[in-house]
PDB file of C-alpha atoms in Angstrom:
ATOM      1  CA  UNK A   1      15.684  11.164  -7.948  1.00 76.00           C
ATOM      2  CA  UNK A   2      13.554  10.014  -5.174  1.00 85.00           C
ATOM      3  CA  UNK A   3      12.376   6.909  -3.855  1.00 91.00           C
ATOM      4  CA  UNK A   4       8.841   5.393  -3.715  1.00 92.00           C
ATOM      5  CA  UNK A   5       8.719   2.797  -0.809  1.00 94.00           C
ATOM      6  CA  UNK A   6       5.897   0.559  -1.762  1.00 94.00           C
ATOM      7  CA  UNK A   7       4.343  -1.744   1.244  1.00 95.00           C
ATOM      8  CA  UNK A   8       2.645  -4.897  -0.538  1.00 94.00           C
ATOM      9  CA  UNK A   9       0.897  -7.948   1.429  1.00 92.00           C
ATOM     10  CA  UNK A  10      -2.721  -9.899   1.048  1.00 89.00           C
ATOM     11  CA  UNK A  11      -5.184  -8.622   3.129  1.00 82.00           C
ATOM     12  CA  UNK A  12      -4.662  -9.318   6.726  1.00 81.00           C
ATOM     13  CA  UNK A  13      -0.919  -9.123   6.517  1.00 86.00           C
ATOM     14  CA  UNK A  14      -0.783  -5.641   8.619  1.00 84.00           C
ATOM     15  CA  UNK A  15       0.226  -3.677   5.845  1.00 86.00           C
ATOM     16  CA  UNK A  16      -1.556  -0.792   7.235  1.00 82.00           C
ATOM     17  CA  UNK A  17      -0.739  -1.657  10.666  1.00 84.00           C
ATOM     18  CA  UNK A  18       2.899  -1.252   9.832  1.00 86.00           C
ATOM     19  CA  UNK A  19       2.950   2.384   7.955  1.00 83.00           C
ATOM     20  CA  UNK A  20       0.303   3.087  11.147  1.00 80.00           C
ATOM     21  CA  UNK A  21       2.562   2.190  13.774  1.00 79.00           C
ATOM     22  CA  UNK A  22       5.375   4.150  12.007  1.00 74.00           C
ATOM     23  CA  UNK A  23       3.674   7.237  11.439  1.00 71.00           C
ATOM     24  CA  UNK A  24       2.661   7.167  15.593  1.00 72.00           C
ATOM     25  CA  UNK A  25       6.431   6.278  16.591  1.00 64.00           C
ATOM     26  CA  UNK A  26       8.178   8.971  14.312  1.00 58.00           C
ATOM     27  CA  UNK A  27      11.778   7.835  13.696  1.00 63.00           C
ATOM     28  CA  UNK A  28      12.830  11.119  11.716  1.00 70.00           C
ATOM     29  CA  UNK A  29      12.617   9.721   8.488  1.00 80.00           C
ATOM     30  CA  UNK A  30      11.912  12.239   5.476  1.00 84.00           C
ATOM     31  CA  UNK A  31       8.842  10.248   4.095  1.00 87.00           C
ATOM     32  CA  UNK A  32       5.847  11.829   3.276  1.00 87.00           C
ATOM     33  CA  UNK A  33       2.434   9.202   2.661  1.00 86.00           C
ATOM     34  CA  UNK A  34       0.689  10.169  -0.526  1.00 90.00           C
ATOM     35  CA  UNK A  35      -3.473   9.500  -0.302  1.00 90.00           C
ATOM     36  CA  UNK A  36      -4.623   6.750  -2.319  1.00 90.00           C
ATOM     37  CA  UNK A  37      -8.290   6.925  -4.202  1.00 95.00           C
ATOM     38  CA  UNK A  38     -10.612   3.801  -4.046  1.00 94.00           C
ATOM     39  CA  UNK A  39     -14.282   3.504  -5.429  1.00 95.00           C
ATOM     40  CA  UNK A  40     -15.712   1.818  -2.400  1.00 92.00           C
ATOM     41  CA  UNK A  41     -17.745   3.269   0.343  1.00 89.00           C
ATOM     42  CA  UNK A  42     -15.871   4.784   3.675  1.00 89.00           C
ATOM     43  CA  UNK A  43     -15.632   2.105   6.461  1.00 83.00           C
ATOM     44  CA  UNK A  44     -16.816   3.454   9.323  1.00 81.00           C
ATOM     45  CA  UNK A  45     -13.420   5.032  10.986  1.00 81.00           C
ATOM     46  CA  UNK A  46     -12.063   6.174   7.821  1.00 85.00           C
ATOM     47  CA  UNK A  47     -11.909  10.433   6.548  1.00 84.00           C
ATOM     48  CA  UNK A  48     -12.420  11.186   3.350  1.00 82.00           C
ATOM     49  CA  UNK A  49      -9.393  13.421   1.762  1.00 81.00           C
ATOM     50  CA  UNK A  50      -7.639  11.388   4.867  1.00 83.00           C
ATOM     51  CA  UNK A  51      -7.662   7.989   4.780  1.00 84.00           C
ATOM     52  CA  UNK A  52      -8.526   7.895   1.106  1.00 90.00           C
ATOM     53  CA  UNK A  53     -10.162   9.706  -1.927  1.00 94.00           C
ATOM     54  CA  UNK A  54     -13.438   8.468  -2.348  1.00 96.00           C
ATOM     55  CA  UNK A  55     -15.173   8.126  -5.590  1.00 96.00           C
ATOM     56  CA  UNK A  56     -17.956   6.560  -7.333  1.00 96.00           C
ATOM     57  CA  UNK A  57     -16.893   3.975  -9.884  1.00 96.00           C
ATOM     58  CA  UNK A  58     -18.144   6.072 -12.705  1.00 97.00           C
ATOM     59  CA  UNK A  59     -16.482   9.178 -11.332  1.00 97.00           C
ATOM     60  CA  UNK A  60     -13.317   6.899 -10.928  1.00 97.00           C
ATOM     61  CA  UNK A  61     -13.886   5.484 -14.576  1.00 97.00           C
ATOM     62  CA  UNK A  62     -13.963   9.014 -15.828  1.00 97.00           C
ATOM     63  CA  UNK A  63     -10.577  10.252 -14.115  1.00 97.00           C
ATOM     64  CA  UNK A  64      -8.593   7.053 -15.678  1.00 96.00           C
ATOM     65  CA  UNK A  65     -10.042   8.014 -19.132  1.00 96.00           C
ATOM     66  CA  UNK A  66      -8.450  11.877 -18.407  1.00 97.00           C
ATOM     67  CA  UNK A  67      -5.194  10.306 -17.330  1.00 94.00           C
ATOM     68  CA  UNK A  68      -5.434  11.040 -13.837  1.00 95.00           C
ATOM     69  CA  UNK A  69      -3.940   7.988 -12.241  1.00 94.00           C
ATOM     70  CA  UNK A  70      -0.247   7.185 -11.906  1.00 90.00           C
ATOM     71  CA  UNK A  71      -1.667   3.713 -11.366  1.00 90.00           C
ATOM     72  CA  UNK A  72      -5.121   2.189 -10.807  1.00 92.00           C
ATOM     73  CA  UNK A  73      -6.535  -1.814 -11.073  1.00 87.00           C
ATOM     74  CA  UNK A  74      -9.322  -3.239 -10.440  1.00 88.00           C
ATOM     75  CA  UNK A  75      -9.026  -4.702  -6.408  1.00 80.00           C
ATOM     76  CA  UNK A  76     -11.939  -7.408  -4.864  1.00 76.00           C
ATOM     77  CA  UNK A  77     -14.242  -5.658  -7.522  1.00 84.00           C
ATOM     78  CA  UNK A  78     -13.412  -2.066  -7.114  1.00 89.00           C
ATOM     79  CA  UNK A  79     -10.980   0.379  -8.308  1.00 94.00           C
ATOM     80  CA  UNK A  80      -8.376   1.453  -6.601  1.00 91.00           C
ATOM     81  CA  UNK A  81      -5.393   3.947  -7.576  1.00 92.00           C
ATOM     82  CA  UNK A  82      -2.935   6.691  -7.039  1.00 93.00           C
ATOM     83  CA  UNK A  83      -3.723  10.023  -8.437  1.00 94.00           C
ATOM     84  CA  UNK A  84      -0.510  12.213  -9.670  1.00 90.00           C
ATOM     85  CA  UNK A  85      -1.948  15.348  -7.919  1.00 91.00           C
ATOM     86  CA  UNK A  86      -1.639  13.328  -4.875  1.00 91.00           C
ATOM     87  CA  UNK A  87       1.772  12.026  -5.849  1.00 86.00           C
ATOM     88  CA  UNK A  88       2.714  15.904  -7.047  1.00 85.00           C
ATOM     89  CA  UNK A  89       1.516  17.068  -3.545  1.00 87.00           C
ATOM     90  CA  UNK A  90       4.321  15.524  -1.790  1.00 87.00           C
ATOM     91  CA  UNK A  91       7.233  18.147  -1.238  1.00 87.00           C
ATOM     92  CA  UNK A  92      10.621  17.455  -3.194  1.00 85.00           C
ATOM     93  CA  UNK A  93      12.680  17.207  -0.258  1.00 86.00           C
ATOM     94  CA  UNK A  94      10.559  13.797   0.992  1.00 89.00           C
ATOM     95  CA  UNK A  95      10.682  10.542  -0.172  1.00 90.00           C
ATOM     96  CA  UNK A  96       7.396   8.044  -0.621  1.00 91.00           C
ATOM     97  CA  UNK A  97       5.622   5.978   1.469  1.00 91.00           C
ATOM     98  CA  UNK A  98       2.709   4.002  -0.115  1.00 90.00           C
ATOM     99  CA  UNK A  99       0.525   0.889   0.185  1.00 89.00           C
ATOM    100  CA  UNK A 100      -0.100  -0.637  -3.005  1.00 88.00           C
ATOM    101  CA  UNK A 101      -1.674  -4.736  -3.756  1.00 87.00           C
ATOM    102  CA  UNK A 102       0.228  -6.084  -6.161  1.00 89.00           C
ATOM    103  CA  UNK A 103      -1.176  -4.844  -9.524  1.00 87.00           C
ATOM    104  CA  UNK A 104      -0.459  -1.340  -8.302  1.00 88.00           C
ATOM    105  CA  UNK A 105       3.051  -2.178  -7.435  1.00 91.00           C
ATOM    106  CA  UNK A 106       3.938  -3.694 -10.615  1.00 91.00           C
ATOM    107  CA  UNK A 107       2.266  -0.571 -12.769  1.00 88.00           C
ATOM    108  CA  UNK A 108       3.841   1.380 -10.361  1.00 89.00           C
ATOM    109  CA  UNK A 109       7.082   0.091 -11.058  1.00 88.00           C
ATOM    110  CA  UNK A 110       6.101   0.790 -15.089  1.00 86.00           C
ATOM    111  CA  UNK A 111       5.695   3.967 -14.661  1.00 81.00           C
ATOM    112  CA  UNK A 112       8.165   5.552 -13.907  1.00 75.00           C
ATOM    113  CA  UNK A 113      11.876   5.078 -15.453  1.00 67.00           C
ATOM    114  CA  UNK A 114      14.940   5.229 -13.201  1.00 64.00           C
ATOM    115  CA  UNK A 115      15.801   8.997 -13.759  1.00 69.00           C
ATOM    116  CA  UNK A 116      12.199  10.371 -12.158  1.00 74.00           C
ATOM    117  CA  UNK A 117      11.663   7.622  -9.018  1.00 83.00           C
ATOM    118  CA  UNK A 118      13.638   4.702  -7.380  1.00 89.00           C
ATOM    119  CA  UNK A 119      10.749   2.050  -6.719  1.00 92.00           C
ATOM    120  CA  UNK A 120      11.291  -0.057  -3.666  1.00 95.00           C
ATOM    121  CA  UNK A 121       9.196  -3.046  -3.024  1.00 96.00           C
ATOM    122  CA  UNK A 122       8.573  -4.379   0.204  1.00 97.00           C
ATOM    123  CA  UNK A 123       6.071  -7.577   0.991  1.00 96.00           C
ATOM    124  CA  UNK A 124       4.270  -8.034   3.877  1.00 95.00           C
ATOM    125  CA  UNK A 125       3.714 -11.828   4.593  1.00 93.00           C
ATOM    126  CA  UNK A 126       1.571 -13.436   7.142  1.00 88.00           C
ATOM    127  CA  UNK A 127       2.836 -16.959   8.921  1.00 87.00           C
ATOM    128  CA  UNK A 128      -0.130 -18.974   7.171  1.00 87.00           C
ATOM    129  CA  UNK A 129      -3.563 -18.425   5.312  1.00 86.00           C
ATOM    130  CA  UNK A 130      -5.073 -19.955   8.751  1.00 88.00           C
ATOM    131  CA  UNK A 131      -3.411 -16.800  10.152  1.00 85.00           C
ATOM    132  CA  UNK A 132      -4.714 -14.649   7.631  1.00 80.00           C
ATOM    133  CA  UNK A 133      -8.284 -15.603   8.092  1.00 84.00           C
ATOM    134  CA  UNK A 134      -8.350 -15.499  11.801  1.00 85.00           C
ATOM    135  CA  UNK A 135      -7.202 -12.260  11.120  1.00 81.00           C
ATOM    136  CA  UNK A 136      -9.451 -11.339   8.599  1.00 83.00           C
ATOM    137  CA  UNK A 137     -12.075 -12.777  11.036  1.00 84.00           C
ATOM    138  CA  UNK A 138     -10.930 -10.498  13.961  1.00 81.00           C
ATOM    139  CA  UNK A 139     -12.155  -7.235  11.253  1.00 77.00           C
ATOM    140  CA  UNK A 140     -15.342  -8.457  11.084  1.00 79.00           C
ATOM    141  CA  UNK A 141     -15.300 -10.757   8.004  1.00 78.00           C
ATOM    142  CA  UNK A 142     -17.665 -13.841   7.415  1.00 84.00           C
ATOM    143  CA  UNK A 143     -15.470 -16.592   7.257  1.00 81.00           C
ATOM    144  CA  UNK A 144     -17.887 -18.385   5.302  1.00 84.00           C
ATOM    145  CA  UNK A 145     -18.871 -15.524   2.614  1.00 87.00           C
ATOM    146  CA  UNK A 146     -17.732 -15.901  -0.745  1.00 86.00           C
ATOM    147  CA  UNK A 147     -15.925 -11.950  -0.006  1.00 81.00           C
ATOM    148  CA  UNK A 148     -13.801 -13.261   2.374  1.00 83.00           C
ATOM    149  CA  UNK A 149     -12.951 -16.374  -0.026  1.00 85.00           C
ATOM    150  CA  UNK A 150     -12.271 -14.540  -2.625  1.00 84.00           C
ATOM    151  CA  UNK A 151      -9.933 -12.557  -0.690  1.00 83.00           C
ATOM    152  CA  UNK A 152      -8.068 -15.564   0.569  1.00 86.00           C
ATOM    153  CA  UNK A 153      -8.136 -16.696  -3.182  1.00 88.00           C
ATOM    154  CA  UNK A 154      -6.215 -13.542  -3.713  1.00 86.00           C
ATOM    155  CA  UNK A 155      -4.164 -13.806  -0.792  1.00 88.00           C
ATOM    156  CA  UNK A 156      -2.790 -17.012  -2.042  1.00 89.00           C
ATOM    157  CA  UNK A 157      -1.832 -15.754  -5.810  1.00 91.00           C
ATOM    158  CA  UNK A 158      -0.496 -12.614  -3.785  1.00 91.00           C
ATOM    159  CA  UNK A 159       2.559 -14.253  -1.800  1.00 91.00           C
ATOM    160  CA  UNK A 160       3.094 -16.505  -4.539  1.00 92.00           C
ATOM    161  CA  UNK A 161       4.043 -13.254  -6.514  1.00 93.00           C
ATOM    162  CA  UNK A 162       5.913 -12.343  -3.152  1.00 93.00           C
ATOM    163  CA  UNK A 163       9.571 -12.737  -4.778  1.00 94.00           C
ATOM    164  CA  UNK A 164       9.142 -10.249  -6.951  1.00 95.00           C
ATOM    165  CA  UNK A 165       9.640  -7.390  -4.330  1.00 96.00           C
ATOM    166  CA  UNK A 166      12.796  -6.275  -3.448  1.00 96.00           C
ATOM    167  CA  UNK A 167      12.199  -7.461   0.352  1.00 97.00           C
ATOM    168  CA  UNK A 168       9.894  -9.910   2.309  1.00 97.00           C
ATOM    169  CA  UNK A 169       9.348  -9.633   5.558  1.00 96.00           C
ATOM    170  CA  UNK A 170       7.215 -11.789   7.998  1.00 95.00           C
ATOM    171  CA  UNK A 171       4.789 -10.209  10.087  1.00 91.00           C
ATOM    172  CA  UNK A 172       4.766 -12.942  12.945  1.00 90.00           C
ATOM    173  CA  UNK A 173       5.982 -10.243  15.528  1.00 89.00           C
ATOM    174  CA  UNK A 174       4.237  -6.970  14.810  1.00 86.00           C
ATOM    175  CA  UNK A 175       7.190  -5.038  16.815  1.00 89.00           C
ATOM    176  CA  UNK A 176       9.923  -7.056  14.861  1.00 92.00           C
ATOM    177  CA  UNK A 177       7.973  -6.314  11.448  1.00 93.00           C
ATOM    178  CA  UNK A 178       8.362  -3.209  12.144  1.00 90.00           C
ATOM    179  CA  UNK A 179      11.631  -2.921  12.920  1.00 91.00           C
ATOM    180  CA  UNK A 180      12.543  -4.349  10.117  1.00 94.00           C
ATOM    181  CA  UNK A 181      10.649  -2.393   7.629  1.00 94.00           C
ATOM    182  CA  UNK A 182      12.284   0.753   9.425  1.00 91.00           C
ATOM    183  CA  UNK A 183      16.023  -0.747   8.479  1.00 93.00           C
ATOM    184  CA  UNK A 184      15.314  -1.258   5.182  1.00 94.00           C
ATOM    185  CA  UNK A 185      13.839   2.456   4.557  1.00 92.00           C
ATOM    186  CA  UNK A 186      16.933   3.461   6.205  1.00 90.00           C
ATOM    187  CA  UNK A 187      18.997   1.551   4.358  1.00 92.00           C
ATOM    188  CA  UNK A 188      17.209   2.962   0.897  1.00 92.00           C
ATOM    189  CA  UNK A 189      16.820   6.246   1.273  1.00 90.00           C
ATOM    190  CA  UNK A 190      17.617   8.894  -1.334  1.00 82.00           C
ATOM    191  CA  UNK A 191      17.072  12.422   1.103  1.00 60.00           C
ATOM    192  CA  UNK A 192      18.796  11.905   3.992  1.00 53.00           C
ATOM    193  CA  UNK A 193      17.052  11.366   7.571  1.00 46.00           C
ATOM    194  CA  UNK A 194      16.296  14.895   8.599  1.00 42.00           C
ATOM    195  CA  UNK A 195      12.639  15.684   8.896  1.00 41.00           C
ATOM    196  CA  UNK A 196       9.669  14.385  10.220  1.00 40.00           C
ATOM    197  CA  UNK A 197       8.282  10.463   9.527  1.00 42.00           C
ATOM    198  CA  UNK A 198       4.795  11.832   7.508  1.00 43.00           C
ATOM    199  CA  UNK A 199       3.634  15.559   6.425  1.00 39.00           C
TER     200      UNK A 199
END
């Protein structure tokens, strides 16, 4: 049995930010980061095969229908989800590192039973939806578009789902966030702490 560390939080948490700064500081943890798929254009620093698998929505549409997805919903209007060649791809002797929203952590957690994967879920939180904005701001977001409302509307039924996860942790310090994230992987893991952080 493995485990699947799944990092959670609305948009503007730091999420990404996090599993970033851990792949760059390499702590010799045995996790390996599978590549998620999404049906939304590249942003303009992002590889394709890299930072995701891109795909048109019908393209997407037609891989759920073959069974291709471990997990997918339906995210700010476009698909996202894992594919199990990309969750196959990761070598036995490496646990799971993988952001998920909420709907993909919860199907997550439903598909698999105890025997195959240990799911941990951890939830990034920001210190207030001012802070989340301002954030959101900072990436170039209209404060005043209904996109970026809608993804504060999210937000908000996001961290009230946040006590579902095994752990919360703040993200008011991006150095303590960290820090903490890294205990709790330690603290969970199921293949030791040989290896490199990410394949």
């Amino acid at each position: 049995m493995r485990t699947i560390f799944v990092i959670s939080g609305p948009a503007g948490a730091g999420k990404t930010v996090v599993i970033d700064a851990m792949r760059q500081a390499g702590r010799g943890l045995p996790l390996a980061r599978p590549i998620n798929s999404t049906s939304r254009d590249p942003r303009h620093d992002e590889i394709p095969g890299v930072s995701y698998h891109f795909f048109t929505p019908e393209a997407f549409k037609r891989k759920i229908e073959a069974g291709d997805f471990v997990e997918w919903a339906i995210v700010h209007g476009e698909y996202k989800g894992l594919l199990r060649d990309s969750l196959n791809d990761v070598p036995i002797d490496k646990d799971i590192l993988i952001s998920l929203d909420n709907q993909g952590f919860h199907n997550i957690k439903k598909s698999f039973n105890a025997d195959e994967f240990k799911v941990v879920g951890i939830f990034i939180e920001a210190p207030s939806m001012k802070v989340l904005l301002e954030r959101m701001v900072m990436r170039g977001a209209d404060p005043e578009s209904e996109s970026t409302k809608t993804r504060l509307k999210t937000a908000e039924e996001e961290m009230a789902d946040r006590f579902s996860y095994d752990y919360v942790v703040m993200n008011d310090d991006l150095g303590k966030c960290f820090n903490e994230v890294e205990n709790i992987i330690r603290a969970n893991l199921t293949q030791g702490v040989s290896g490199s952080l990410f394949d």
